[in-house]
Coordinates of C-alpha atoms in Angstrom, one line a residue:
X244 CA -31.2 29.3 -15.7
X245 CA -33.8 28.9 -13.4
X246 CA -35.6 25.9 -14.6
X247 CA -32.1 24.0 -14.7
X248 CA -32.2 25.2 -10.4
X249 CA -35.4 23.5 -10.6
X250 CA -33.9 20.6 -11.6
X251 CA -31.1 20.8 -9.8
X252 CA -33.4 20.8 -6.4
X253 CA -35.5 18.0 -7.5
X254 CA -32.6 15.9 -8.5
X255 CA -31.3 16.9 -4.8
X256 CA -34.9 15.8 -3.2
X257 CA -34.4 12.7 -4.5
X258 CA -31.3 12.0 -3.0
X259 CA -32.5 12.8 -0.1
X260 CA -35.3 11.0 0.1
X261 CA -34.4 7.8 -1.5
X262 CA -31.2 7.1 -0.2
X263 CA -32.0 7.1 3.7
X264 CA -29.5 9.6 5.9
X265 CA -27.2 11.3 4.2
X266 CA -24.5 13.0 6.3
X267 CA -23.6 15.8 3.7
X268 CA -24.0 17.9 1.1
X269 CA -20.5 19.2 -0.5
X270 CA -20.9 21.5 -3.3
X271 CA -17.9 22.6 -5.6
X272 CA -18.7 26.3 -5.7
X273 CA -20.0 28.3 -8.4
X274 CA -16.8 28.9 -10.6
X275 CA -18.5 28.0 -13.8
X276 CA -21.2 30.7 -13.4
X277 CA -19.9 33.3 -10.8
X278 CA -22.0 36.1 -11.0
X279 CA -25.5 34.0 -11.3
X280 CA -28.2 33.9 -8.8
X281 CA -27.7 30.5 -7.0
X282 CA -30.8 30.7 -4.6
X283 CA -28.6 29.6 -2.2
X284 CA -31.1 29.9 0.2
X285 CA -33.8 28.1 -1.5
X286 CA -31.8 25.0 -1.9
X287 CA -30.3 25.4 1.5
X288 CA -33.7 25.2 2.9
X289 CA -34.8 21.9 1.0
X290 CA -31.6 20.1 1.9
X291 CA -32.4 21.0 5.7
X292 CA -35.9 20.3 5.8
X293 CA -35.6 16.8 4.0
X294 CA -32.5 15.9 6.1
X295 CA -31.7 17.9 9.2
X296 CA -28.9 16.2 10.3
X297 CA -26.8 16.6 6.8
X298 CA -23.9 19.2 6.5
X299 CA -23.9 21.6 4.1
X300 CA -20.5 23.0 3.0
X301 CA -19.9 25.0 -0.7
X302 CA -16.8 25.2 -2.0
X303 CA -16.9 28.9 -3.0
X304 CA -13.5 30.4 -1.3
X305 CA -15.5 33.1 0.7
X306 CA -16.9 33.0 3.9
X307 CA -19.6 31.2 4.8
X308 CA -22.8 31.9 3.6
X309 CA -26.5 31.3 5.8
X310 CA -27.5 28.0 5.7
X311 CA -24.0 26.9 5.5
X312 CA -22.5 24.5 8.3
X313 CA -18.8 24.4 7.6
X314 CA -16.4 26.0 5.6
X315 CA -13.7 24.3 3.4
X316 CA -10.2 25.5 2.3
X317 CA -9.1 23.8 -1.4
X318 CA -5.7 22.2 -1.4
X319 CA -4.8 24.7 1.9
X320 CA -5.0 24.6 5.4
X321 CA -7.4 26.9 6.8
X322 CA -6.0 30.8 6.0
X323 CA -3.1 29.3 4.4
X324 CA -4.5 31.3 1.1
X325 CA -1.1 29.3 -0.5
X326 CA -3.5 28.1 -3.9
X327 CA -4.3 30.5 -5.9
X328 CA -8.3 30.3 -5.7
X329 CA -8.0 30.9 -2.1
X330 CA -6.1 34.3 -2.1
X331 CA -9.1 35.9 -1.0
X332 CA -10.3 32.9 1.3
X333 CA -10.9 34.2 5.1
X334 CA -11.7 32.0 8.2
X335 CA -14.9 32.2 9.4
X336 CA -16.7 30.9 12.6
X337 CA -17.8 27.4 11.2
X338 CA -16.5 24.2 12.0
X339 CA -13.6 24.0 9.1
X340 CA -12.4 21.2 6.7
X341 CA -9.6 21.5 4.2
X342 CA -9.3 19.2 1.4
X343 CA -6.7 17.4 -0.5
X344 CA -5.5 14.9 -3.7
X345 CA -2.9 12.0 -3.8
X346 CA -1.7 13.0 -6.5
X347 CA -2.8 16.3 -8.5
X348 CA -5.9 15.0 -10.1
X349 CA -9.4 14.7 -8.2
X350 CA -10.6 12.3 -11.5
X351 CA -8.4 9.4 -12.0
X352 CA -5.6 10.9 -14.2
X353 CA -3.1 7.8 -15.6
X354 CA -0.4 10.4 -16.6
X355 CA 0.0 12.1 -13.5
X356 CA 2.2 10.3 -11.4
X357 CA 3.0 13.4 -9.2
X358 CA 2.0 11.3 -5.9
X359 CA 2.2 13.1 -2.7
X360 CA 4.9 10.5 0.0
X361 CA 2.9 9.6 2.8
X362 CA 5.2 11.9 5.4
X363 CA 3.9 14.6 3.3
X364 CA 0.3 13.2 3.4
X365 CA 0.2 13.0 7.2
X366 CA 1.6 16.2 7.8
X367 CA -1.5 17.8 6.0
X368 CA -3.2 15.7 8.1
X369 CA -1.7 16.7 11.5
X370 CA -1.6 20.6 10.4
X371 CA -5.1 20.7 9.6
X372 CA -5.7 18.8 12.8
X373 CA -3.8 21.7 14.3
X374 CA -5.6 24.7 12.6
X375 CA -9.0 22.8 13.9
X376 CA -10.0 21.5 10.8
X377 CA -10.9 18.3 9.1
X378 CA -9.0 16.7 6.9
X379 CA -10.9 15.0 3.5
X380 CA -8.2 13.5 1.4
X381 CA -9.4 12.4 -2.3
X382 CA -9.4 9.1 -4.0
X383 CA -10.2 8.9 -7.5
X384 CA -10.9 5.3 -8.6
X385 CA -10.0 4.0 -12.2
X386 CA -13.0 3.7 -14.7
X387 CA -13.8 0.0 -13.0
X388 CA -14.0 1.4 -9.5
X389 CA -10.6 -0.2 -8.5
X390 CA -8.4 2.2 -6.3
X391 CA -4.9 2.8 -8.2
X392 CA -2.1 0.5 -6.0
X393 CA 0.0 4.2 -5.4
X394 CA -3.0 5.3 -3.2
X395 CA -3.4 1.9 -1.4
X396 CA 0.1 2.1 -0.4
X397 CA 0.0 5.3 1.0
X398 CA -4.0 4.7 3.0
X399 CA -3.0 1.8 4.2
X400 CA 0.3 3.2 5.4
X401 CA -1.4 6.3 6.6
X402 CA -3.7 4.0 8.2
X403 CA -1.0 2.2 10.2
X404 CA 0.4 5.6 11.4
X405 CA -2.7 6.7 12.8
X406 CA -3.2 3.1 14.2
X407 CA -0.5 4.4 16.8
X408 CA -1.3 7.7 17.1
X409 CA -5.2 8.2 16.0
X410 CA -5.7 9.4 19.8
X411 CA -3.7 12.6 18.8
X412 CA -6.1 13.7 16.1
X413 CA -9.5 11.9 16.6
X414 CA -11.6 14.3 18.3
X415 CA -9.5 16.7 18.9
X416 CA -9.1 20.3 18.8
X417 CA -6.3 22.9 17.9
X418 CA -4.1 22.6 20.8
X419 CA -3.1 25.9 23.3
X420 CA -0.1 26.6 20.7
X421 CA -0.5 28.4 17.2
X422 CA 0.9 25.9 14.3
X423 CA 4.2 26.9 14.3
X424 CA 7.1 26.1 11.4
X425 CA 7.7 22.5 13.6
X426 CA 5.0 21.4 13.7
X427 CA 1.5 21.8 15.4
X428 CA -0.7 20.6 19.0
X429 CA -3.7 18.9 19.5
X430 CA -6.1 18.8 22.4
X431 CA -8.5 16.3 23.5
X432 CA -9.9 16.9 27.1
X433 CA -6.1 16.8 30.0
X434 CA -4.1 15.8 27.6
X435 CA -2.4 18.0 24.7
X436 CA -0.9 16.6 22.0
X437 CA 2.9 18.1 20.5
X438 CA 3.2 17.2 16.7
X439 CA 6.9 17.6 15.8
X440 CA 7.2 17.3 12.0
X441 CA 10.2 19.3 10.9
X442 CA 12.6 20.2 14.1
X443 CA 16.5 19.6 13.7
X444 CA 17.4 19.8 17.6
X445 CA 16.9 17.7 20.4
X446 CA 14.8 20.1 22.6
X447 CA 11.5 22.0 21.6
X448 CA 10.8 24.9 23.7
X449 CA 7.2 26.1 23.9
X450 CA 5.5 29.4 25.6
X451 CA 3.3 28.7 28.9
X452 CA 1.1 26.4 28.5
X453 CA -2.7 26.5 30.3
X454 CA -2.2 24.7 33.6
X455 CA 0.8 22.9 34.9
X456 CA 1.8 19.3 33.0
X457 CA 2.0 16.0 35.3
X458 CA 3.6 13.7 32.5
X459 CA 5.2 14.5 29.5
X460 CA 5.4 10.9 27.6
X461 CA 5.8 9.8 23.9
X462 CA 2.6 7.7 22.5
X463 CA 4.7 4.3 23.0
X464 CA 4.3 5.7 26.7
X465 CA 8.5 6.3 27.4
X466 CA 9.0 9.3 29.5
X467 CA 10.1 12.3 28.0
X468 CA 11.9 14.6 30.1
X469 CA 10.6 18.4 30.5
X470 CA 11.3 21.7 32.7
X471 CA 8.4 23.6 33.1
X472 CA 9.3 27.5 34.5
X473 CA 7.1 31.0 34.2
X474 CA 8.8 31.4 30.8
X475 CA 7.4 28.2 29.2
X476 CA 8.0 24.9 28.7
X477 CA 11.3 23.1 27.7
X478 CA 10.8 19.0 26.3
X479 CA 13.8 16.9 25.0
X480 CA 13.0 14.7 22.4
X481 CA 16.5 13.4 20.9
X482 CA 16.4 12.4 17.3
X483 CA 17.1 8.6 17.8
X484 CA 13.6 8.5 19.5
X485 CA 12.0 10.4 16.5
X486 CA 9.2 9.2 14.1
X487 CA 9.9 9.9 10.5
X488 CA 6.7 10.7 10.1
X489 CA 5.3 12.8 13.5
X490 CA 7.1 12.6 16.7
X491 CA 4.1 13.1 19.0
X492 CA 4.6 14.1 22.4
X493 CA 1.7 13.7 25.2
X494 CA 1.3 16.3 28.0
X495 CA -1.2 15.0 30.9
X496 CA -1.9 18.4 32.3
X497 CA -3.2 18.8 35.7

């Protein structure tokens, strides 16, 4: 066992220093061999001192282990603990990414054709946003490399949606209020970001929010209208203005 760690740190030394910068090191855990001695440590150390830069993260569903610098949840948002491997998952203090398929597979699977819609595909992405996470979504290419044309359809429309509204979830942070069962907020320095992804009525009433709002807009830049009291605030967002896929409210706060 330990010569095949041996070999598993040299095969990592040379990725790391043949390659140039590498941004990352993502392991997938130890569910194979559970109860071995990893020398977590050991190869920790190596990765860091070859590339200091490079993020480690292990996909073990416990917390965080030293050396570590982020944790990742398996198909679920961060505590969601909705897949079965991450029923004993907790959130630690790292910087937290949750991870995601197209369709079921990682590989490329020709039989499965249990494609996630692309509403479905950016709400992961805007409730990990919300629960301050990142968001890594899989691609499996064929055997020749090519990306299957289900996934295309759903990047590139994925791609278009965030085209509009990218400034709601690149560099953000979890927003002021909890995810909630409509949706989630981002924040990014005066400006806090309302997600609504599943809310059947025209107004959307949220608890006090941290300092007082000076605009209340959608991201085309029409005003939405708002009454702000000691209670919380009130926004009106009728349905015809909706986006199918996230109606994103922005609230300049002063």
């Amino acid at each position: 066992w330990y010569r095949y760690l041996d070999f598993m740190d040299g095969e990592i030394r040379e990725l790391l220093t043949n390659y140039g910068e590498i941004g990352g090191i993502w392991f997938d855990g130890w569910w194979d061999k559970p109860a071995a001695d990893w020398r977590l440590e050991k190869t920790y150390k190596l990765i860091h001192d070859l590339q200091p830069a490079a993020l480690i993260g292990n996909n073990h569903h416990r917390l965080p282990f030293e050396g570590e610098d982020f944790q990742m949840f398996e198909k679920d948002l961060p505590g969601g603990k909705t897949a079965e491997f991450n029923k004993d998952a907790q959130v630690g203090k790292l910087p937290l990414e949750t991870c995601e398929t197209i369709n079921q597979a990682w590989g490329y699977n020709q039989n499965d054709h249990k494609f996630k819609s692309t509403r479905e595909l950016v709400h992961y992405l805007v409730r990990a946003a919300g629960h301050n996470a990142n968001f890594l979504l899989n691609v499996g290419p064929r055997p020749d490399g090519a990306i299957q044309p289900e996934f295309v359809e759903r990047l590139r429309e994925m791609g278009a949606w965030l085209g509009k509204n990218g400034d709601s979830i690149y560099g953000t942070r979890e927003g002021p209020v909890p995810p909630r069962n409509w949706g989630v907020t981002t924040q990014k320095g005066q400006k806090v970001y309302v997600h609504i992804l599943d809310l059947e009525d025209d107004v959307l009433a949220l608890p006090r929010l941290p300092g007082k709002i000076a605009k209340a807009s959608l991201v085309s830049g029409r005003a939405v209208e708002f009454n702000e009291n000691k209670l919380g605030v009130m926004l009106k967002v009728d349905q015809a203005l909706r986006d199918p896929l996230d109606t994103v409210v922005v609230l300049e706060m002063m």
